[in-house]
Each structure stands twice: as C-alpha cells, then as structure tokens.
PDB file of C-alpha atoms in Angstrom:
ATOM      1  CA  UNK A 865     124.962  87.704 -25.194  1.00  0.00           C
ATOM      2  CA  UNK A 866     123.791  89.652 -22.424  1.00  0.00           C
ATOM      3  CA  UNK A 867     121.828  88.909 -18.815  1.00  0.00           C
ATOM      4  CA  UNK A 868     119.036  92.006 -18.644  1.00  0.00           C
ATOM      5  CA  UNK A 869     118.264  94.062 -16.343  1.00  0.00           C
ATOM      6  CA  UNK A 870     115.116  92.068 -15.651  1.00  0.00           C
ATOM      7  CA  UNK A 871     116.635  88.400 -15.097  1.00  0.00           C
ATOM      8  CA  UNK A 872     119.200  90.427 -13.008  1.00  0.00           C
ATOM      9  CA  UNK A 873     116.369  91.998 -10.364  1.00  0.00           C
ATOM     10  CA  UNK A 874     114.482  88.182 -11.088  1.00  0.00           C
ATOM     11  CA  UNK A 875     116.825  85.313 -11.292  1.00  0.00           C
ATOM     12  CA  UNK A 876     115.857  81.874 -11.970  1.00  0.00           C
ATOM     13  CA  UNK A 877     118.480  79.632 -11.004  1.00  0.00           C
ATOM     14  CA  UNK A 878     118.840  78.127  -7.727  1.00  0.00           C
ATOM     15  CA  UNK A 879     121.857  77.526  -5.641  1.00  0.00           C
ATOM     16  CA  UNK A 880     122.915  74.566  -3.914  1.00  0.00           C
ATOM     17  CA  UNK A 881     120.941  75.882  -0.764  1.00  0.00           C
ATOM     18  CA  UNK A 882     118.116  76.381  -2.767  1.00  0.00           C
ATOM     19  CA  UNK A 883     117.555  79.939  -3.039  1.00  0.00           C
ATOM     20  CA  UNK A 884     116.923  81.867  -5.851  1.00  0.00           C
ATOM     21  CA  UNK A 885     120.108  83.496  -7.714  1.00  0.00           C
ATOM     22  CA  UNK A 886     122.061  83.884 -10.315  1.00  0.00           C
ATOM     23  CA  UNK A 887     125.103  81.620 -10.651  1.00  0.00           C
ATOM     24  CA  UNK A 888     127.902  83.462 -12.207  1.00  0.00           C
ATOM     25  CA  UNK A 889     131.158  82.068 -13.291  1.00  0.00           C
ATOM     26  CA  UNK A 890     134.764  84.587 -14.132  1.00  0.00           C
ATOM     27  CA  UNK A 891     138.141  83.635 -15.006  1.00  0.00           C
ATOM     28  CA  UNK A 892     140.512  86.100 -13.943  1.00  0.00           C
ATOM     29  CA  UNK A 893     144.398  87.346 -13.231  1.00  0.00           C
ATOM     30  CA  UNK A 894     144.815  86.847  -9.295  1.00  0.00           C
ATOM     31  CA  UNK A 895     141.657  83.785  -8.540  1.00  0.00           C
ATOM     32  CA  UNK A 896     141.783  81.931 -11.743  1.00  0.00           C
ATOM     33  CA  UNK A 897     138.106  80.365 -12.422  1.00  0.00           C
ATOM     34  CA  UNK A 898     135.713  80.758  -9.704  1.00  0.00           C
ATOM     35  CA  UNK A 899     131.743  80.233  -9.176  1.00  0.00           C
ATOM     36  CA  UNK A 900     129.716  82.187  -7.122  1.00  0.00           C
ATOM     37  CA  UNK A 901     126.252  83.384  -7.067  1.00  0.00           C
ATOM     38  CA  UNK A 902     124.951  87.130  -7.813  1.00  0.00           C
ATOM     39  CA  UNK A 903     122.264  88.615  -5.448  1.00  0.00           C
ATOM     40  CA  UNK A 904     120.548  90.399  -8.337  1.00  0.00           C
ATOM     41  CA  UNK A 905     120.050  93.269  -5.690  1.00  0.00           C
ATOM     42  CA  UNK A 906     121.693  96.725  -7.415  1.00  0.00           C
ATOM     43  CA  UNK A 907     123.391  99.723  -5.588  1.00  0.00           C
ATOM     44  CA  UNK A 908     124.286 103.006  -6.960  1.00  0.00           C
ATOM     45  CA  UNK A 909     127.294 104.293  -5.936  1.00  0.00           C
ATOM     46  CA  UNK A 910     127.962 108.060  -6.088  1.00  0.00           C
ATOM     47  CA  UNK A 911     131.501 109.400  -5.650  1.00  0.00           C
ATOM     48  CA  UNK A 912     133.270 112.861  -5.640  1.00  0.00           C
ATOM     49  CA  UNK A 913     136.792 113.965  -6.947  1.00  0.00           C
ATOM     50  CA  UNK A 914     138.245 116.790  -5.263  1.00  0.00           C
ATOM     51  CA  UNK A 915     136.697 119.232  -7.885  1.00  0.00           C
ATOM     52  CA  UNK A 916     133.514 118.247  -7.295  1.00  0.00           C
ATOM     53  CA  UNK A 917     132.540 116.636  -9.979  1.00  0.00           C
ATOM     54  CA  UNK A 918     130.300 113.531  -9.534  1.00  0.00           C
ATOM     55  CA  UNK A 919     131.006 109.710 -11.084  1.00  0.00           C
ATOM     56  CA  UNK A 920     127.488 106.919 -10.781  1.00  0.00           C
ATOM     57  CA  UNK A 921     127.913 103.409 -10.935  1.00  0.00           C
ATOM     58  CA  UNK A 922     125.611 101.070 -10.548  1.00  0.00           C
ATOM     59  CA  UNK A 923     127.001  97.637  -8.460  1.00  0.00           C
ATOM     60  CA  UNK A 924     125.310  94.168  -7.745  1.00  0.00           C
ATOM     61  CA  UNK A 925     126.626  91.723  -5.111  1.00  0.00           C
ATOM     62  CA  UNK A 926     128.139  88.928  -5.684  1.00  0.00           C
ATOM     63  CA  UNK A 927     128.457  86.243  -2.659  1.00  0.00           C
ATOM     64  CA  UNK A 928     130.746  83.272  -2.315  1.00  0.00           C
ATOM     65  CA  UNK A 929     128.540  80.474  -0.877  1.00  0.00           C
ATOM     66  CA  UNK A 930     130.117  79.660   2.240  1.00  0.00           C
ATOM     67  CA  UNK A 931     133.813  79.676   4.200  1.00  0.00           C
ATOM     68  CA  UNK A 932     135.274  76.812   2.533  1.00  0.00           C
ATOM     69  CA  UNK A 933     134.288  78.038  -1.180  1.00  0.00           C
ATOM     70  CA  UNK A 934     137.226  80.654  -0.678  1.00  0.00           C
ATOM     71  CA  UNK A 935     136.469  84.075  -2.405  1.00  0.00           C
ATOM     72  CA  UNK A 936     135.131  84.865  -5.891  1.00  0.00           C
ATOM     73  CA  UNK A 937     137.702  87.596  -6.276  1.00  0.00           C
ATOM     74  CA  UNK A 938     140.793  89.284  -4.689  1.00  0.00           C
ATOM     75  CA  UNK A 939     143.023  92.318  -5.519  1.00  0.00           C
ATOM     76  CA  UNK A 940     143.919  92.049  -9.212  1.00  0.00           C
ATOM     77  CA  UNK A 941     140.864  90.864 -10.145  1.00  0.00           C
ATOM     78  CA  UNK A 942     139.225  94.078 -10.918  1.00  0.00           C
ATOM     79  CA  UNK A 943     138.078  94.559 -14.369  1.00  0.00           C
ATOM     80  CA  UNK A 944     137.017  91.005 -14.753  1.00  0.00           C
ATOM     81  CA  UNK A 945     134.064  90.135 -17.386  1.00  0.00           C
ATOM     82  CA  UNK A 946     131.502  87.584 -15.129  1.00  0.00           C
ATOM     83  CA  UNK A 947     129.493  85.359 -16.802  1.00  0.00           C
ATOM     84  CA  UNK A 948     126.686  83.160 -16.107  1.00  0.00           C
ATOM     85  CA  UNK A 949     125.917  79.748 -16.841  1.00  0.00           C
ATOM     86  CA  UNK A 950     124.721  80.187 -20.295  1.00  0.00           C
ATOM     87  CA  UNK A 951     128.029  82.958 -20.813  1.00  0.00           C
ATOM     88  CA  UNK A 952     126.214  85.389 -20.990  1.00  0.00           C
ATOM     89  CA  UNK A 953     127.836  88.491 -19.886  1.00  0.00           C
ATOM     90  CA  UNK A 954     126.609  89.825 -16.068  1.00  0.00           C
ATOM     91  CA  UNK A 955     129.182  92.339 -15.345  1.00  0.00           C
ATOM     92  CA  UNK A 956     132.590  93.940 -14.910  1.00  0.00           C
ATOM     93  CA  UNK A 957     134.211  93.591 -11.509  1.00  0.00           C
ATOM     94  CA  UNK A 958     135.000  97.137  -9.609  1.00  0.00           C
ATOM     95  CA  UNK A 959     135.878  95.814  -6.245  1.00  0.00           C
ATOM     96  CA  UNK A 960     135.009  93.496  -3.404  1.00  0.00           C
ATOM     97  CA  UNK A 961     135.875  92.222   0.666  1.00  0.00           C
ATOM     98  CA  UNK A 962     138.164  89.377  -0.089  1.00  0.00           C
ATOM     99  CA  UNK A 963     137.612  88.101   3.258  1.00  0.00           C
ATOM    100  CA  UNK A 964     137.569  84.448   4.378  1.00  0.00           C
ATOM    101  CA  UNK A 965     138.205  85.355   7.779  1.00  0.00           C
ATOM    102  CA  UNK A 966     134.622  85.927   9.388  1.00  0.00           C
ATOM    103  CA  UNK A 967     133.029  84.082   5.983  1.00  0.00           C
ATOM    104  CA  UNK A 968     131.825  87.523   4.323  1.00  0.00           C
ATOM    105  CA  UNK A 969     133.229  87.637   1.095  1.00  0.00           C
ATOM    106  CA  UNK A 970     131.310  90.263  -1.603  1.00  0.00           C
ATOM    107  CA  UNK A 971     132.639  90.936  -4.551  1.00  0.00           C
ATOM    108  CA  UNK A 972     130.813  93.970  -6.612  1.00  0.00           C
ATOM    109  CA  UNK A 973     130.147  94.223 -10.379  1.00  0.00           C
ATOM    110  CA  UNK A 974     129.189  96.712 -12.410  1.00  0.00           C
ATOM    111  CA  UNK A 975     125.876  95.275 -14.801  1.00  0.00           C
ATOM    112  CA  UNK A 976     127.314  94.874 -17.841  1.00  0.00           C
ATOM    113  CA  UNK A 977     123.448  95.920 -19.674  1.00  0.00           C
ATOM    114  CA  UNK A 978     124.180  99.306 -17.602  1.00  0.00           C
ATOM    115  CA  UNK A 979     127.464 100.120 -19.269  1.00  0.00           C
ATOM    116  CA  UNK A 980     125.958  99.251 -22.502  1.00  0.00           C
ATOM    117  CA  UNK A 981     123.465 101.437 -22.185  1.00  0.00           C
ATOM    118  CA  UNK A 982     126.327 104.189 -20.968  1.00  0.00           C
ATOM    119  CA  UNK A 983     128.868 103.304 -23.450  1.00  0.00           C
ATOM    120  CA  UNK A 984     125.844 103.477 -26.446  1.00  0.00           C
ATOM    121  CA  UNK A 985     124.359 106.541 -25.026  1.00  0.00           C
ATOM    122  CA  UNK A 986     127.913 108.366 -25.584  1.00  0.00           C
ATOM    123  CA  UNK A 987     129.091 106.145 -28.821  1.00  0.00           C
ATOM    124  CA  UNK A 988     125.669 105.476 -30.745  1.00  0.00           C
ATOM    125  CA  UNK A 989     127.502 103.616 -33.493  1.00  0.00           C
ATOM    126  CA  UNK A 990     129.977 101.423 -31.408  1.00  0.00           C
ATOM    127  CA  UNK A 991     129.841  97.755 -31.517  1.00  0.00           C
ATOM    128  CA  UNK A 992     130.726  96.491 -27.791  1.00  0.00           C
ATOM    129  CA  UNK A 993     130.447  92.610 -28.961  1.00  0.00           C
ATOM    130  CA  UNK A 994     130.518  90.141 -31.192  1.00  0.00           C
ATOM    131  CA  UNK A 995     127.303  87.479 -31.601  1.00  0.00           C
ATOM    132  CA  UNK A 996     126.438  84.543 -33.448  1.00  0.00           C
ATOM    133  CA  UNK A 997     123.720  84.807 -36.166  1.00  0.00           C
TER     134      UNK A 997
END
C-alpha cells in the first residue's frame, strides 16, 4: 500500500525520544539499509529552467535521530523508495544534505501519494504497483 496524505501529515508512530513521527526505512545503492523518521511536513518546490518552464514537486523531510545514527541517505541514493514500518510506500528520495559534521542530516523525498496522483492524472489507465488481495 501507500501512506496517504492524512497519515503523512498526522503521524501516529513515536520515535525513540517519544515524539510523533513516521518511522521510515530505505535500502539504497550508497548507504544500504537505513532507518530514520519523517516529519510529515510537506513543502512545494518550484524550479524554472532557462526557457522559463516551471516544474513543481512536493517534498517531505526525513531526519536522522542524531549524529551517532549516521545519515539516512547520501549521493547516489536518489530515486530510492522509502517505506514505513508496515512496508507501505512513503516516497521517493530526491536529495538531501548528507551532513554528519554539524549533526544536521535532512533527506528530501517526494510523497508517493502525490506522485501517483500526477501519474494517474496523465495516464488514467496506468498500473503503478501490485497489491496482494
């Protein structure tokens, strides 16, 4: 399944500090399997190319717990799928800060529900992933 917008914005899981969050996992080329927490805070990013054509994306922030936990992602991990503890798709990694020096590590992922809405809007008969009956 897929994490829906409401659950992404109002997480019900607790991190190791007792704070509400969405526990997430990914397995990627560079950093292998890592576990962290998504904030549920969404932001829109608008980018313009040289011809003035605008592209829009939505991102959620994924933070490491603290410096000793290491980074959630690094260069080469973009396009990796992020899932929750129930194996539901949360999003796809688009970038991040990858900084262990100042204890600030933020990974950005586009929420999958948002990606799926846009794909279905352009290709209504598309089949994005299989589900178990």
